[in-house]
Coordinates of C-alpha atoms in Angstrom, one line a residue:
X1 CA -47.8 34.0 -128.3
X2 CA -50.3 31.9 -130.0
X3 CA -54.1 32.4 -130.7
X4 CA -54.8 28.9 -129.7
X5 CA -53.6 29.5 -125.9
X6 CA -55.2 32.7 -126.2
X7 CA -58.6 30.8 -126.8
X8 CA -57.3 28.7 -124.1
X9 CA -57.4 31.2 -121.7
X10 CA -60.7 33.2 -123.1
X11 CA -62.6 30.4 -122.2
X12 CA -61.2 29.3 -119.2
X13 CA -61.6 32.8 -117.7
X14 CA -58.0 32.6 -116.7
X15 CA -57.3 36.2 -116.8
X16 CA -57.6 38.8 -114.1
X17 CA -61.0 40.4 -113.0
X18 CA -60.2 44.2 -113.2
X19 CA -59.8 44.3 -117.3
X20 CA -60.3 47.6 -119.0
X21 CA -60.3 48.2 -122.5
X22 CA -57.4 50.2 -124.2
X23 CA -59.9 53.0 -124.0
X24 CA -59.5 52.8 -120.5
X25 CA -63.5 51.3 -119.8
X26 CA -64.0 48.8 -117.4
X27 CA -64.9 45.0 -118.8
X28 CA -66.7 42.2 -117.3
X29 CA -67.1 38.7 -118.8
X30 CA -70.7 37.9 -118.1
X31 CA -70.7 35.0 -120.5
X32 CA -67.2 34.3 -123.0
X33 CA -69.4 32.8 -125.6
X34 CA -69.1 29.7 -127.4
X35 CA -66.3 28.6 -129.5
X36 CA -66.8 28.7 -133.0
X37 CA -64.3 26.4 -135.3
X38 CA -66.1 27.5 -138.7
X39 CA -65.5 30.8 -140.3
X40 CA -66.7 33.5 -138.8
X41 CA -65.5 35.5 -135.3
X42 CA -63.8 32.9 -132.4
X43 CA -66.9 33.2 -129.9
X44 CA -70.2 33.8 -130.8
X45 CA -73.2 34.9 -128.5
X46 CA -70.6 36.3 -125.7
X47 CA -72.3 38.9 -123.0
X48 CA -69.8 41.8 -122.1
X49 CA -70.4 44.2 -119.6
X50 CA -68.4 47.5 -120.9
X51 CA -68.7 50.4 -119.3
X52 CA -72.5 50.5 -117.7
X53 CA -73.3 49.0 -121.0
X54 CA -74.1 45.3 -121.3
X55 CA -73.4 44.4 -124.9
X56 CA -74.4 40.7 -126.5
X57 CA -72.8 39.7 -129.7
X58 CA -69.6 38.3 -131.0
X59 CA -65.8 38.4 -129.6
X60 CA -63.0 38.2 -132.1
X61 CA -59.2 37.0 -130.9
X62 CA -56.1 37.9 -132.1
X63 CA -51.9 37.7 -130.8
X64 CA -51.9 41.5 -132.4
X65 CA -54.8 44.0 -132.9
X66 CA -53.4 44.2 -136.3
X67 CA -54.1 41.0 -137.3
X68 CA -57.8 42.4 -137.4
X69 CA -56.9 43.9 -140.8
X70 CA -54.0 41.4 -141.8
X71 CA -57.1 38.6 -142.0
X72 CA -59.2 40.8 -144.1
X73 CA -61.9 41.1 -141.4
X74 CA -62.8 45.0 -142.1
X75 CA -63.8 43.6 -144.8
X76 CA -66.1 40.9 -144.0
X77 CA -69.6 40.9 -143.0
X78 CA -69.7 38.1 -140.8
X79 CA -67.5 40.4 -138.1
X80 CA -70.2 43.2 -138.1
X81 CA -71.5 42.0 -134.9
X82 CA -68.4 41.8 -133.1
X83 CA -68.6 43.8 -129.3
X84 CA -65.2 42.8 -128.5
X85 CA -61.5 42.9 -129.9
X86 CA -59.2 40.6 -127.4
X87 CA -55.5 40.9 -128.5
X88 CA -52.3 39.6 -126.3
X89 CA -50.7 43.1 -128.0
X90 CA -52.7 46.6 -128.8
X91 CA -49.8 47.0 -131.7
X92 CA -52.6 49.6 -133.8
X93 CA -55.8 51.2 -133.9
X94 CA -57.8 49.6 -137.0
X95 CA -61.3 50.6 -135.9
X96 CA -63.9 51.4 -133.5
X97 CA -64.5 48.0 -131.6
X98 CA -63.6 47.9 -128.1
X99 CA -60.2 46.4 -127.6
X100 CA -59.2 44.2 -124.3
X101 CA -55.7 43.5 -124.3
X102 CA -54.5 40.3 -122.1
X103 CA -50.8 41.0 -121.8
X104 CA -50.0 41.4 -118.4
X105 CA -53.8 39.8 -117.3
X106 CA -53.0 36.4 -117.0
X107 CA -50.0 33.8 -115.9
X108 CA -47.5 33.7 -118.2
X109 CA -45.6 30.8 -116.6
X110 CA -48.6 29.0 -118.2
X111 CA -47.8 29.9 -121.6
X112 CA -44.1 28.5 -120.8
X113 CA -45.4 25.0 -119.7
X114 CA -47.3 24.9 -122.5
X115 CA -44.9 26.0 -125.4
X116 CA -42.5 23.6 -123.7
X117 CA -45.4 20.5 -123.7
X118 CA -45.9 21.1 -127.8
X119 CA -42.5 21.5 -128.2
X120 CA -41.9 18.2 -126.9
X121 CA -40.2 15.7 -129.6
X122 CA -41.9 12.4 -127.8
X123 CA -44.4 10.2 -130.3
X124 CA -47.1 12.6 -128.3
X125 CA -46.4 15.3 -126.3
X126 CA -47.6 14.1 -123.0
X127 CA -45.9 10.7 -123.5
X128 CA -43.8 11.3 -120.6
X129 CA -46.6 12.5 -118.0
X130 CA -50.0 10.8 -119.7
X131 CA -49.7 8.4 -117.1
X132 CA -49.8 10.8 -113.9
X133 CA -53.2 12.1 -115.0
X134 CA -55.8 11.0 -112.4
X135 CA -57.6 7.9 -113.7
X136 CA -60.9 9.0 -113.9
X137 CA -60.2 12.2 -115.6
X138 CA -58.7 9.7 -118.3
X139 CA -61.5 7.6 -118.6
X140 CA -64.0 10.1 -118.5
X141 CA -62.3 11.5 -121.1
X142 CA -61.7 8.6 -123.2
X143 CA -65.8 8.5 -122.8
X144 CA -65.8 11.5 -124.6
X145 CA -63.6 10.7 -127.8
X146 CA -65.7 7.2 -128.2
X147 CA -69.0 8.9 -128.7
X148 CA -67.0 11.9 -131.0
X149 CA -65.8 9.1 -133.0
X150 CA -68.7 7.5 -133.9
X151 CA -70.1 11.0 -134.6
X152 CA -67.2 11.4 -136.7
X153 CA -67.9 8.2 -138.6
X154 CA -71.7 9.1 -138.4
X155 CA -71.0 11.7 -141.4
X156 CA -69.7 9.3 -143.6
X157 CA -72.5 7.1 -142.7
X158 CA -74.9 9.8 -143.7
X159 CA -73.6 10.6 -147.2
X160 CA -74.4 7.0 -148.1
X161 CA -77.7 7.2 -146.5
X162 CA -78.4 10.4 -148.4
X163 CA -76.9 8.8 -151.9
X164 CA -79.5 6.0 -151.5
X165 CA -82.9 7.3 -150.1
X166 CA -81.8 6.2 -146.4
X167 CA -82.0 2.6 -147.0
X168 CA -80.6 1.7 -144.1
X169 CA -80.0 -2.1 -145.0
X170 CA -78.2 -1.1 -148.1
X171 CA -76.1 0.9 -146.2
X172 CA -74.7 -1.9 -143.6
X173 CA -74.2 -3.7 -146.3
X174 CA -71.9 -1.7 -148.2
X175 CA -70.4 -1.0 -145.5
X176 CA -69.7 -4.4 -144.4
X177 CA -68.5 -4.7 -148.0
X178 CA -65.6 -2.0 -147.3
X179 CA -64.8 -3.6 -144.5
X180 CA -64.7 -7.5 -145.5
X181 CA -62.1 -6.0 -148.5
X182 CA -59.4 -4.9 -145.2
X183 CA -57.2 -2.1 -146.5
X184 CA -56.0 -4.2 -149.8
X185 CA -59.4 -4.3 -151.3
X186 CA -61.7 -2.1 -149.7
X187 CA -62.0 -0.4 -152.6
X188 CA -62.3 -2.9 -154.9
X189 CA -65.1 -4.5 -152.8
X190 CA -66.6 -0.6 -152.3
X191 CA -67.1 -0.5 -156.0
X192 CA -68.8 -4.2 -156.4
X193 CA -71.3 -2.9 -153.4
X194 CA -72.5 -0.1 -155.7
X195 CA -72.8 -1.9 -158.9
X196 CA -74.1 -5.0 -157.1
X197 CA -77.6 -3.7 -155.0
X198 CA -78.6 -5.1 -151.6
X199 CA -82.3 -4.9 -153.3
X200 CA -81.0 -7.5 -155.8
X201 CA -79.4 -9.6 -153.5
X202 CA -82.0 -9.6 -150.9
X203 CA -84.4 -10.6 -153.8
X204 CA -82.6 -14.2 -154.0
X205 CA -81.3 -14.2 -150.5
X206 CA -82.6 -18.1 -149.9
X207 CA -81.4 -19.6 -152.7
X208 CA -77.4 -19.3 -151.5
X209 CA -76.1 -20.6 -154.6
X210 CA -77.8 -17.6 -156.9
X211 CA -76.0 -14.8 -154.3
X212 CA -72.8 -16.1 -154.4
X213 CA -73.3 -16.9 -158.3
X214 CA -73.9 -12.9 -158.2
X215 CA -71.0 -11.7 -156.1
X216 CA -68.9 -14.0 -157.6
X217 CA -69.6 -13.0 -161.3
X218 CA -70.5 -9.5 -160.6
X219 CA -66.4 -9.5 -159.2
X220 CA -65.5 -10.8 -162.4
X221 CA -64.1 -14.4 -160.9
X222 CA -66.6 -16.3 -163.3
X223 CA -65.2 -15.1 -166.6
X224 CA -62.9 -17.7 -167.1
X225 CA -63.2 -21.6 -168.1
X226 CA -63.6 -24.1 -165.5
X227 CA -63.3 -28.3 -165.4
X228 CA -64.7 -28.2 -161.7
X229 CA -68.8 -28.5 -161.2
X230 CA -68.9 -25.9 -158.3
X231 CA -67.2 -23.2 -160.2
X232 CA -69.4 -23.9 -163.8
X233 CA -72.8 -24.7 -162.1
X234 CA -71.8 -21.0 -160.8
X235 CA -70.9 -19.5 -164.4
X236 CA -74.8 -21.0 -165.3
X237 CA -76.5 -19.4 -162.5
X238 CA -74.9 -16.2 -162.9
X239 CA -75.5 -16.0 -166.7
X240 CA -79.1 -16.2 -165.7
X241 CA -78.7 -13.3 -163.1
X242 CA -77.2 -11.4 -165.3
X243 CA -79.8 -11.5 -168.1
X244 CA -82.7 -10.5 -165.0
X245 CA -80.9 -7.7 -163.7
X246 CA -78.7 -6.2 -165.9
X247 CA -75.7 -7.2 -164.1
X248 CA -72.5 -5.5 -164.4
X249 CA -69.1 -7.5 -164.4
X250 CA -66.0 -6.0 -163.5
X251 CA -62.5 -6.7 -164.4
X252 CA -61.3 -9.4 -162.0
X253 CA -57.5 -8.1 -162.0
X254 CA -59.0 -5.0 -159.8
X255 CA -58.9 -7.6 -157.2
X256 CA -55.2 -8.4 -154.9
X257 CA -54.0 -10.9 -153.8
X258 CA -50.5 -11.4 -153.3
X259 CA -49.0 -10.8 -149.4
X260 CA -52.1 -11.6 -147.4
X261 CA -53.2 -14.7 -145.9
X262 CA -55.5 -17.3 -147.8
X263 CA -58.3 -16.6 -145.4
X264 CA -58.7 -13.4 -146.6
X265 CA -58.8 -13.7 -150.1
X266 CA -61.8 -12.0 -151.9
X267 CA -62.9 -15.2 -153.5
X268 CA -63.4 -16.6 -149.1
X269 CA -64.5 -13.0 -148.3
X270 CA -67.2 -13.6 -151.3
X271 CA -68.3 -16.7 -150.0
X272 CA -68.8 -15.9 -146.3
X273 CA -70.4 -11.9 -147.7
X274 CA -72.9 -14.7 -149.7
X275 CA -73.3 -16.8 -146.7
X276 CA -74.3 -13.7 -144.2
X277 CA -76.6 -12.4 -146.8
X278 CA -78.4 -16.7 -147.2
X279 CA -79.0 -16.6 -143.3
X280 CA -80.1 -13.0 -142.3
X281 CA -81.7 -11.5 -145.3
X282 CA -82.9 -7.7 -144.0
X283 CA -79.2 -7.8 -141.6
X284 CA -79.7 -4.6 -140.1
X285 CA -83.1 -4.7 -138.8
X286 CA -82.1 -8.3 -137.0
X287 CA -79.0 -6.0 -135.0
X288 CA -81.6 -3.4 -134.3
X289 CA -83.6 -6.3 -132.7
X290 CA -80.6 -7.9 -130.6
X291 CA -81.0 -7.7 -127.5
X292 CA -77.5 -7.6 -126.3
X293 CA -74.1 -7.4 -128.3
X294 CA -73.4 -11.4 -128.4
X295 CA -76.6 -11.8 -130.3
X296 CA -75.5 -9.3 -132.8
X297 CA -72.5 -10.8 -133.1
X298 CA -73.9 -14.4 -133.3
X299 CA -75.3 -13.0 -136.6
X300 CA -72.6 -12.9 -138.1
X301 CA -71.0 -16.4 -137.2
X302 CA -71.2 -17.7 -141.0
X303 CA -68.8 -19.9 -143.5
X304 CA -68.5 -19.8 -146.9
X305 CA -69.7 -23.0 -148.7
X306 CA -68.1 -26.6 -149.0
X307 CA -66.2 -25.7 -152.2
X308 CA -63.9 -23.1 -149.9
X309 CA -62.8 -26.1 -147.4
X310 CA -60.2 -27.0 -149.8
X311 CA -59.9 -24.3 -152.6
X312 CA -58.7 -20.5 -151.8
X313 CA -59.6 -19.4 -155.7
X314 CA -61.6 -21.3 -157.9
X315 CA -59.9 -24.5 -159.5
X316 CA -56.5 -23.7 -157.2
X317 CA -56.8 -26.1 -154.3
X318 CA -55.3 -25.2 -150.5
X319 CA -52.1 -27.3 -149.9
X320 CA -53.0 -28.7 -146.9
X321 CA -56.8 -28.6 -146.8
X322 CA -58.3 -29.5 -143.2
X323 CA -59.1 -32.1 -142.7
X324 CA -62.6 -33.3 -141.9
X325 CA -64.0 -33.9 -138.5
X326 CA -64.3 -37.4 -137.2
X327 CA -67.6 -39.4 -136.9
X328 CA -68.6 -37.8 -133.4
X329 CA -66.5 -35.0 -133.1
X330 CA -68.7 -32.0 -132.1
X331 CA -66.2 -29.6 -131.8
X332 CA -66.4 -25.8 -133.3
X333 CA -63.4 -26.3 -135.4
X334 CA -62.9 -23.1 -137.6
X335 CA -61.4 -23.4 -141.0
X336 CA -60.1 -20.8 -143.3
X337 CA -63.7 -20.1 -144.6
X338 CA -65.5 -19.4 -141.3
X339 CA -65.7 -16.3 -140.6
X340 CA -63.3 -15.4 -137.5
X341 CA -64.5 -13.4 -134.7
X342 CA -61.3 -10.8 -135.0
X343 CA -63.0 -10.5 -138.7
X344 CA -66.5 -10.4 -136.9
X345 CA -65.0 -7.2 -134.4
X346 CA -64.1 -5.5 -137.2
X347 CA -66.8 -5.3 -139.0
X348 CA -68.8 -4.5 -135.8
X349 CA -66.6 -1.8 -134.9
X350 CA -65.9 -0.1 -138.3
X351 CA -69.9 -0.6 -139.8
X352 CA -72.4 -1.9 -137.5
X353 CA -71.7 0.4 -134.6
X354 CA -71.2 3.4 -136.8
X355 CA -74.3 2.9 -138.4
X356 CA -76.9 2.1 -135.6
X357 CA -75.3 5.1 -134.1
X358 CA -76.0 7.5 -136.9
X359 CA -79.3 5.4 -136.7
X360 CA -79.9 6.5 -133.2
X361 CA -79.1 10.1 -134.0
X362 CA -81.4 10.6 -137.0
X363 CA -84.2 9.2 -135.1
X364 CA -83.6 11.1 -132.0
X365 CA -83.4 7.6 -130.2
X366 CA -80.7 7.8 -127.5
X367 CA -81.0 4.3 -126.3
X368 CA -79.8 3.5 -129.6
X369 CA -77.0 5.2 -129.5
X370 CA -75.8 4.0 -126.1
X371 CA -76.4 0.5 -127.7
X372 CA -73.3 1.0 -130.2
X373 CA -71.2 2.3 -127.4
X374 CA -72.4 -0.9 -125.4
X375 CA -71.7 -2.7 -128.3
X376 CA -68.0 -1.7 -129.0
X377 CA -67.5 -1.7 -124.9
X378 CA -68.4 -5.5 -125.2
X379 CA -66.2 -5.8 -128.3
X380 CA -62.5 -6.9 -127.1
X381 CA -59.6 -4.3 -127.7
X382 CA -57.9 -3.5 -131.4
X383 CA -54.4 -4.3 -131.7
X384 CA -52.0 -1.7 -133.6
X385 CA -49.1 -0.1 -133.6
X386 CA -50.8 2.7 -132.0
X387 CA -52.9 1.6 -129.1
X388 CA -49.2 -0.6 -128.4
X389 CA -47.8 3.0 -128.2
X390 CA -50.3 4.2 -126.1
X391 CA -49.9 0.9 -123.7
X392 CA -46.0 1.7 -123.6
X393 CA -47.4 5.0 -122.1
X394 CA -49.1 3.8 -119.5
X395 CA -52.7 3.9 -121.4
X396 CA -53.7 0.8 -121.8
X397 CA -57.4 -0.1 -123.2
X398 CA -59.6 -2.9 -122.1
X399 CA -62.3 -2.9 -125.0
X400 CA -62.7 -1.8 -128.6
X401 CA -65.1 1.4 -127.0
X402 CA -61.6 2.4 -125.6
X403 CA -59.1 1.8 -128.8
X404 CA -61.4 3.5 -131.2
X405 CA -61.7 6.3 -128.6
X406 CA -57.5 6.5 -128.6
X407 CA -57.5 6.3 -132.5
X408 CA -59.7 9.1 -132.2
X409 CA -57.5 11.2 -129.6
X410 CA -54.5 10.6 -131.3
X411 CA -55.5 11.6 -135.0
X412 CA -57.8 14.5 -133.7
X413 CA -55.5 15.7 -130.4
X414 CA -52.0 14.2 -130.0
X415 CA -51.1 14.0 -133.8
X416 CA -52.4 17.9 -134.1
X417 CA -50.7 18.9 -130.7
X418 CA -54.3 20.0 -129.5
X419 CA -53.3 19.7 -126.1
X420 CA -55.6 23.1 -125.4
X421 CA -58.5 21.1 -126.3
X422 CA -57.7 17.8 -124.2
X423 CA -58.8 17.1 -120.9
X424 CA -55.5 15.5 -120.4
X425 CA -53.3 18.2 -121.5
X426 CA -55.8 21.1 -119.7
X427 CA -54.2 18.9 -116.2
X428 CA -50.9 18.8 -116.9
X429 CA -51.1 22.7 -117.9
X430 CA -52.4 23.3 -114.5

């Protein structure tokens, strides 16, 4: 037996009606509490009816009564209010709170179906029967783990908004910095972020040539000697910057960029952070004021400046640089140094939803919140290996609300075999 299922089937009232204690005293479950996942008892502010006494308080689960003593509890003040000991087996007597044993109370055949679903070897273990689960019990579902996910993200949201005095434009932009560095230099971008203030930026914001002089040389790409104008008119500029403000450089070799695509170099990531910063100033308060998702995202439709068309580091030239639009040609053409809309989703999804949902919470403005779920539920789907595993299951997502919401299932459900706790697994137990 296992104290999980044993929650399971606490709060599911799946056990008989005519319960006694081990005393012999007849129990009824008025209320089965709440489910606590700190420290503490398993269910707090339970109502039992024991006896012709109706007893409020705290109700404590174990596989064994002995485990009562095995955990320490006797010892612990946070048990004192305990009215009710439910154990699978009374295996001891270890004190005077009234003991309700389930063995016997309940269908075991469902304690077989689920030891045999979390014994499965599958990548998760409903892989074989996720699809049969009615569609709408999925979805709804699915609901669910996008709006825990963002609260999830919400607290590291929070510990930057409490690190700098909730400035909430400070905070989208570091995190937009994390998120412009991808998983190869997130961190390295994380660090210019806090050494490099939004205040300071914002301060020069329309003068584009000073921002980038300050992300550039703030990243350490200005140290060395140039031929090229772009490059030394740069140097100059951020010479001056760095006398103003105090600037701090950092070693340039923090930065990587070996296996990843040209487009994604920091020095173009740089250039197009410079370039979002030159057109929206205060970014934050602009997404706040869209009025639907394709004008926030119109925000950030930016390229990095006429140097970036044909170099990918400074004084190293692209191979084949595009080449330039005809006389007349109107089309959007993208280069390397625009900034792509799968570039754009992600930082949407990873640090403007995030945010103007911990925004929404804070201020006890719902509306907001359901703007970042519209937001992500207009954003088109993620692709990785794991929503591809999910698809090969039958699960397949239509929007970014959805993917985050099976990243979120899968590192919080599937991946812990919290099939207990899942909508999906609770039907497939039953």
């Amino acid at each position: 037996m296992r104290e999980e299922f044993l929650y399971y089937t606490w709060e599911n009232r799946l056990t008989d009606k005519d319960l006694k204690t081990t005393e012999g005293e007849a129990v009824e479950v008025v209320a089965t509490g709440y489910r606590n996942t700190d420290s503490g008892p398993d269910f707090l502010e339970a109502k039992i009816q024991i006896g012709d006494k109706l007893w409020a308080g705290h109700v404590e689960i174990h596989v064994k009564t002995s485990d009562w003593n095995r955990h320490g509890h006797q010892n612990d003040k946070a048990y004192k209010n305990v009215i009710l000991h439910v154990v699978y087996e009374n295996d001891a007597k270890v004190n005077d709170i009234p003991t309700l044993e389930l063995k016997g109370h309940f269908d075991e055949r469902l304690f077989a179906q689920y030891q045999k679903l979390i014994a499965s070897k599958t990548w998760i273990p409903c892989e074989k029967s996720i699809s049969k689960v009615p569609v709408f019990t999925r979805l709804s579902w699915l609901d669910r783990m996008a709006v825990e996910r963002l609260e999830s993200k919400s607290g590291a949201v929070t510990k930057i908004l409490e690190a700098n005095q909730f400035d909430w434009e400070d905070a989208l932009y570091k995190l937009l910095m994390r998120y412009f560095g991808l998983k190869v230099n997130n961190e390295a971008f994380e660090y210019l972020a806090n050494i490099l203030p939004f205040k300071t930026l914002l301060k020069h914001a329309d003068n584009l040539l000073q921002v980038e002089a300050m992300l550039m040389g703030c990243a350490g790409f200005l140290e060395d000697e140039f031929t090229e104008d772009y490059p030394l008119l740069l140097k100059r500029e951020y010479s001056v910057m760095k006398a103003k403000f105090n600037l701090l450089t950092m070693p340039a070799e923090r930065w990587k960029f070996m296996r990843m695509r040209p487009s994604n170099f920091p020095t173009i990531r740089l250039a197009q952070m410079a370039q979002l910063i030159h057109k929206n100033g205060p970014l934050f308060s602009k997404i706040k004021a869209a009025k639907d998702s394709a004008e926030a995202k119109a925000l950030f439709d930016v390229a990095a400046s006429e140097y970036w068309e044909t170099h990918w580091r400074f004084e190293t030239r692209l191979p084949n640089p595009p080449a330039p639009l005809k006389r007349g040609n109107h089309g959007s053409r993208k280069t390397a140094k625009h900034l792509g809309d799968a570039t754009a989703d992600i930082l949407i999804i990873n640090a403007v939803t995030p945010l103007l949902f911990c925004y929404g919470k804070l201020h006890k403005d719902e509306s907001v919140c359901e703007t970042a779920l519209q937001f992500l539920e207009d954003t088109e789907a993620e692709d990785n290996a794991i929503i591809r595993h999910y698809a090969s299951c039958g699960i397949t997502a239509e929007n970014a609300m959805q993917t985050q919401a099976l990243l979120h299932l899968y590192s919080y459900f599937c991946k812990r075999k919290r099939c207990l706790d899942c909508r999906i697994g609770n039907v497939l137990l039953k």
